[in-house]
Amino acid sequence: MASVNKKLAAFDFDYTLINANSQKYLNKLVIMRENGATRTPSMAELNQFRYPFEPSDEIKLSNYINKYNRIYSHMHDAYQIDAHQMRKCLSDIRIGESMIQLLRRLKQLTFDLIIVSDSNRFAISSILESNGVLDLFEPIERNVFANESRVDSAGKLQIEPFNVEFFGVDRLFDCSLVTCRKNICKGAIIDSLRPRYESIVYAGDGTIDYCAGTRLCEKDKFFVKTNSALMRHLKSDDSKLENQLKCGIVYWKSGNDILKSIEQQT
């Protein structure tokens, strides 16, 4: 049984809490070393950068974890980029002030806060700490649902699929949605938490967040980032998925939009 009035606020991380891809952001360390650059690469350069050994089809789900582990190994072995340098790089990513205010206000409103992300705990905890909000999600082992990260004695970062860490197996749990990735099913995470909460709000931007939205009920809210892949997916003329969800849908541009909607309801 859910506790009376116990509330959960769940957030995607990349392009939701932050306006960047936390894993790709580390590419700038390699770009600068390979090109001998002294300036920080632009976001456009980061997004266009490709390692020579990356799979030709980057969206193949079975290659996702392996791809990033090969990238992190390359960073360490070729350029001696260790976890300390990676944390310093990630500290450049700023969480917008409206998002920080939203998180702190939700805590005041007695929401439990979690992150549900396809990034990894190392990147997420590094960014939360440098922005002064890590305490809002502690302990991260319980409140950050993301790919597990491990740093070996030499400082090399490697990650493991979330499904293995959380559920003990590497598969999607009877999830037929093509928007889910093999290593994480956000809907399964929401289902596992549902019995503890009277209501849930979920904020995201990517199609991978759609599965979480399908597990929300009438009393919940699904916050969908404006002009995002998730918004386009919901509003597709062919699918009309927007009308199939049971929860309320709110489109947002900043943390202020999310907070305004939540405060109107409380």
mmCIF file of C-alpha atoms in Angstrom, residues 34-224:
data_model
loop_
_atom_site.group_PDB
_atom_site.id
_atom_site.type_symbol
_atom_site.label_atom_id
_atom_site.label_comp_id
_atom_site.label_asym_id
_atom_site.label_seq_id
_atom_site.Cartn_x
_atom_site.Cartn_y
_atom_site.Cartn_z
ATOM 1 C CA GLU A 34 43.862 14.421 -30.807
ATOM 2 C CA ASN A 35 43.801 17.828 -32.492
ATOM 3 C CA GLY A 36 46.199 19.574 -30.154
ATOM 4 C CA ALA A 37 43.473 22.137 -29.537
ATOM 5 C CA THR A 38 43.749 24.687 -26.764
ATOM 6 C CA ARG A 39 40.166 25.909 -26.954
ATOM 7 C CA THR A 40 37.099 24.036 -25.761
ATOM 8 C CA PRO A 41 35.179 22.441 -28.664
ATOM 9 C CA SER A 42 31.671 23.701 -29.349
ATOM 10 C CA MET A 43 28.602 21.567 -28.718
ATOM 11 C CA ALA A 44 28.239 21.167 -32.493
ATOM 12 C CA GLU A 45 31.778 19.772 -32.690
ATOM 13 C CA LEU A 46 31.083 17.430 -29.788
ATOM 14 C CA ASN A 47 27.963 16.078 -31.463
ATOM 15 C CA GLN A 48 29.770 15.520 -34.775
ATOM 16 C CA PHE A 49 32.824 13.805 -33.315
ATOM 17 C CA ARG A 50 33.162 10.103 -34.121
ATOM 18 C CA TYR A 51 35.694 7.638 -32.799
ATOM 19 C CA PRO A 52 37.220 5.470 -35.543
ATOM 20 C CA PHE A 53 36.121 2.266 -33.810
ATOM 21 C CA GLU A 54 32.482 3.233 -33.146
ATOM 22 C CA PRO A 55 29.805 0.950 -34.640
ATOM 23 C CA SER A 56 28.525 2.251 -37.954
ATOM 24 C CA ASP A 57 24.989 2.047 -36.608
ATOM 25 C CA GLU A 58 25.173 3.898 -33.304
ATOM 26 C CA ILE A 59 21.549 3.258 -32.409
ATOM 27 C CA LYS A 60 21.926 -0.515 -32.274
ATOM 28 C CA LEU A 61 20.807 -1.209 -28.763
ATOM 29 C CA SER A 62 23.071 -4.191 -28.237
ATOM 30 C CA ASN A 63 26.124 -2.021 -28.942
ATOM 31 C CA TYR A 64 25.254 0.859 -26.628
ATOM 32 C CA ILE A 65 27.077 -0.120 -23.411
ATOM 33 C CA ASN A 66 29.964 -1.708 -25.297
ATOM 34 C CA LYS A 67 30.422 1.462 -27.339
ATOM 35 C CA TYR A 68 30.854 3.699 -24.312
ATOM 36 C CA ASN A 69 33.146 1.269 -22.540
ATOM 37 C CA ARG A 70 35.390 1.226 -25.605
ATOM 38 C CA ILE A 71 35.325 5.029 -25.677
ATOM 39 C CA TYR A 72 36.272 5.319 -21.999
ATOM 40 C CA SER A 73 39.024 2.702 -22.422
ATOM 41 C CA HIS A 74 40.385 4.627 -25.415
ATOM 42 C CA MET A 75 40.366 7.864 -23.426
ATOM 43 C CA HIS A 76 42.312 6.242 -20.608
ATOM 44 C CA ASP A 77 44.734 4.059 -22.562
ATOM 45 C CA ALA A 78 45.589 6.495 -25.359
ATOM 46 C CA TYR A 79 45.515 9.774 -23.435
ATOM 47 C CA GLN A 80 45.683 8.838 -19.746
ATOM 48 C CA ILE A 81 42.328 10.539 -19.115
ATOM 49 C CA ASP A 82 41.350 9.297 -15.671
ATOM 50 C CA ALA A 83 38.282 9.704 -13.481
ATOM 51 C CA HIS A 84 39.663 12.873 -11.873
ATOM 52 C CA GLN A 85 40.002 14.598 -15.256
ATOM 53 C CA MET A 86 36.561 13.377 -16.266
ATOM 54 C CA ARG A 87 34.957 14.820 -13.132
ATOM 55 C CA LYS A 88 36.659 18.140 -13.791
ATOM 56 C CA CYS A 89 35.340 18.132 -17.356
ATOM 57 C CA LEU A 90 31.809 17.276 -16.271
ATOM 58 C CA SER A 91 31.834 20.103 -13.714
ATOM 59 C CA ASP A 92 31.579 22.517 -16.659
ATOM 60 C CA ILE A 93 27.973 21.378 -17.221
ATOM 61 C CA ARG A 94 25.592 23.681 -15.406
ATOM 62 C CA ILE A 95 22.055 22.927 -14.265
ATOM 63 C CA GLY A 96 19.799 25.869 -15.069
ATOM 64 C CA GLU A 97 18.737 28.064 -12.171
ATOM 65 C CA SER A 98 15.056 27.355 -12.755
ATOM 66 C CA MET A 99 15.734 23.608 -12.506
ATOM 67 C CA ILE A 100 17.680 24.047 -9.277
ATOM 68 C CA GLN A 101 14.861 26.121 -7.827
ATOM 69 C CA LEU A 102 12.382 23.460 -8.934
ATOM 70 C CA LEU A 103 14.317 20.671 -7.217
ATOM 71 C CA ARG A 104 14.663 22.580 -3.956
ATOM 72 C CA ARG A 105 11.008 23.584 -3.970
ATOM 73 C CA LEU A 106 9.888 19.999 -4.580
ATOM 74 C CA LYS A 107 11.877 18.924 -1.548
ATOM 75 C CA GLN A 108 10.054 21.577 0.480
ATOM 76 C CA LEU A 109 6.780 20.145 -0.823
ATOM 77 C CA THR A 110 7.905 16.732 0.538
ATOM 78 C CA PHE A 111 8.447 15.077 -2.838
ATOM 79 C CA ASP A 112 10.957 12.258 -3.051
ATOM 80 C CA LEU A 113 13.344 13.022 -5.934
ATOM 81 C CA ILE A 114 14.868 10.481 -8.290
ATOM 82 C CA ILE A 115 16.713 10.482 -11.606
ATOM 83 C CA VAL A 116 15.886 7.878 -14.258
ATOM 84 C CA SER A 117 18.533 8.078 -16.949
ATOM 85 C CA ASP A 118 20.374 6.194 -19.660
ATOM 86 C CA SER A 119 23.558 8.006 -18.630
ATOM 87 C CA ASN A 120 25.690 6.595 -15.811
ATOM 88 C CA ARG A 121 25.972 7.277 -12.091
ATOM 89 C CA PHE A 122 29.534 8.575 -12.348
ATOM 90 C CA ALA A 123 28.572 11.351 -14.766
ATOM 91 C CA ILE A 124 25.325 12.156 -12.995
ATOM 92 C CA SER A 125 26.785 12.329 -9.479
ATOM 93 C CA SER A 126 29.725 14.428 -10.721
ATOM 94 C CA ILE A 127 27.392 17.003 -12.277
ATOM 95 C CA LEU A 128 24.975 17.063 -9.345
ATOM 96 C CA GLU A 129 27.851 17.611 -6.924
ATOM 97 C CA SER A 130 29.443 20.436 -8.928
ATOM 98 C CA ASN A 131 26.040 22.166 -9.062
ATOM 99 C CA GLY A 132 25.474 21.835 -5.319
ATOM 100 C CA VAL A 133 22.404 19.580 -5.498
ATOM 101 C CA LEU A 134 23.832 16.109 -4.881
ATOM 102 C CA ASP A 135 22.332 16.123 -1.387
ATOM 103 C CA LEU A 136 18.825 16.259 -2.866
ATOM 104 C CA PHE A 137 19.321 12.807 -4.399
ATOM 105 C CA GLU A 138 21.317 11.016 -1.726
ATOM 106 C CA PRO A 139 21.821 8.180 -1.377
ATOM 107 C CA ILE A 140 22.437 7.993 -5.123
ATOM 108 C CA GLU A 141 22.477 4.186 -4.996
ATOM 109 C CA ARG A 142 18.762 4.347 -4.198
ATOM 110 C CA ASN A 143 17.670 7.537 -5.980
ATOM 111 C CA VAL A 144 19.679 7.589 -9.217
ATOM 112 C CA PHE A 145 18.433 4.883 -11.575
ATOM 113 C CA ALA A 146 21.113 4.782 -14.270
ATOM 114 C CA ASN A 147 23.819 2.558 -15.695
ATOM 115 C CA GLU A 148 26.208 1.462 -12.972
ATOM 116 C CA SER A 149 29.721 2.957 -13.135
ATOM 117 C CA ARG A 150 32.954 1.580 -11.791
ATOM 118 C CA VAL A 151 36.402 3.180 -11.657
ATOM 119 C CA ASP A 152 39.328 0.766 -11.413
ATOM 120 C CA SER A 153 42.569 1.335 -9.509
ATOM 121 C CA ALA A 154 44.122 3.007 -12.556
ATOM 122 C CA GLY A 155 41.273 5.500 -12.800
ATOM 123 C CA LYS A 156 39.572 3.970 -15.864
ATOM 124 C CA LEU A 157 35.787 4.345 -16.009
ATOM 125 C CA GLN A 158 33.628 1.424 -17.156
ATOM 126 C CA ILE A 159 29.858 1.061 -17.046
ATOM 127 C CA GLU A 160 27.445 -1.831 -16.706
ATOM 128 C CA PRO A 161 23.843 -2.039 -17.949
ATOM 129 C CA PHE A 162 21.263 -0.815 -15.467
ATOM 130 C CA ASN A 163 19.041 -3.860 -15.955
ATOM 131 C CA VAL A 164 21.844 -6.133 -14.777
ATOM 132 C CA GLU A 165 22.458 -4.029 -11.675
ATOM 133 C CA PHE A 166 18.816 -3.506 -10.708
ATOM 134 C CA PHE A 167 17.012 -6.622 -11.876
ATOM 135 C CA GLY A 168 19.853 -9.130 -12.092
ATOM 136 C CA VAL A 169 19.395 -9.886 -15.788
ATOM 137 C CA ASP A 170 20.091 -8.149 -19.094
ATOM 138 C CA ARG A 171 16.721 -7.949 -20.781
ATOM 139 C CA LEU A 172 13.613 -5.831 -21.068
ATOM 140 C CA PHE A 173 10.913 -6.999 -18.713
ATOM 141 C CA ASP A 174 8.101 -7.967 -21.043
ATOM 142 C CA CYS A 175 8.411 -4.529 -22.655
ATOM 143 C CA SER A 176 7.563 -4.528 -26.340
ATOM 144 C CA LEU A 177 8.162 -0.808 -26.932
ATOM 145 C CA VAL A 178 10.843 -0.091 -29.521
ATOM 146 C CA THR A 179 11.596 3.182 -27.723
ATOM 147 C CA CYS A 180 13.174 1.273 -24.817
ATOM 148 C CA ARG A 181 16.832 0.319 -24.853
ATOM 149 C CA LYS A 182 18.129 -3.109 -24.001
ATOM 150 C CA ASN A 183 20.051 -1.812 -20.994
ATOM 151 C CA ILE A 184 17.208 0.118 -19.344
ATOM 152 C CA CYS A 185 13.405 0.154 -19.314
ATOM 153 C CA LYS A 186 12.130 3.289 -17.590
ATOM 154 C CA GLY A 187 8.603 1.933 -17.433
ATOM 155 C CA ALA A 188 9.778 -1.057 -15.388
ATOM 156 C CA ILE A 189 11.438 1.335 -12.944
ATOM 157 C CA ILE A 190 8.242 3.365 -12.485
ATOM 158 C CA ASP A 191 6.277 0.138 -11.998
ATOM 159 C CA SER A 192 8.692 -0.988 -9.293
ATOM 160 C CA LEU A 193 8.197 2.288 -7.390
ATOM 161 C CA ARG A 194 4.442 2.660 -7.894
ATOM 162 C CA PRO A 195 3.329 0.816 -4.705
ATOM 163 C CA ARG A 196 5.161 3.339 -2.510
ATOM 164 C CA TYR A 197 3.550 6.504 -3.868
ATOM 165 C CA GLU A 198 0.145 8.099 -4.037
ATOM 166 C CA SER A 199 1.150 10.184 -7.061
ATOM 167 C CA ILE A 200 4.084 10.491 -9.478
ATOM 168 C CA VAL A 201 5.310 13.262 -11.750
ATOM 169 C CA TYR A 202 7.809 12.439 -14.479
ATOM 170 C CA ALA A 203 9.799 14.885 -16.637
ATOM 171 C CA GLY A 204 11.640 13.901 -19.806
ATOM 172 C CA ASP A 205 12.534 14.792 -23.362
ATOM 173 C CA GLY A 206 13.453 11.624 -25.274
ATOM 174 C CA THR A 207 11.452 8.808 -26.821
ATOM 175 C CA ILE A 208 13.082 6.491 -24.270
ATOM 176 C CA ASP A 209 10.976 8.332 -21.650
ATOM 177 C CA TYR A 210 7.726 7.351 -23.368
ATOM 178 C CA CYS A 211 7.583 3.957 -21.640
ATOM 179 C CA ALA A 212 7.592 5.686 -18.238
ATOM 180 C CA GLY A 213 4.629 7.781 -19.366
ATOM 181 C CA THR A 214 2.642 4.666 -20.238
ATOM 182 C CA ARG A 215 2.933 3.502 -16.611
ATOM 183 C CA LEU A 216 1.503 6.720 -15.135
ATOM 184 C CA CYS A 217 -2.160 6.910 -14.054
ATOM 185 C CA GLU A 218 -4.883 9.552 -13.882
ATOM 186 C CA LYS A 219 -3.539 11.289 -10.758
ATOM 187 C CA ASP A 220 -0.017 11.546 -12.224
ATOM 188 C CA LYS A 221 1.577 14.101 -14.559
ATOM 189 C CA PHE A 222 3.880 13.557 -17.514
ATOM 190 C CA PHE A 223 6.055 16.621 -18.175
ATOM 191 C CA VAL A 224 7.203 16.580 -21.795
#
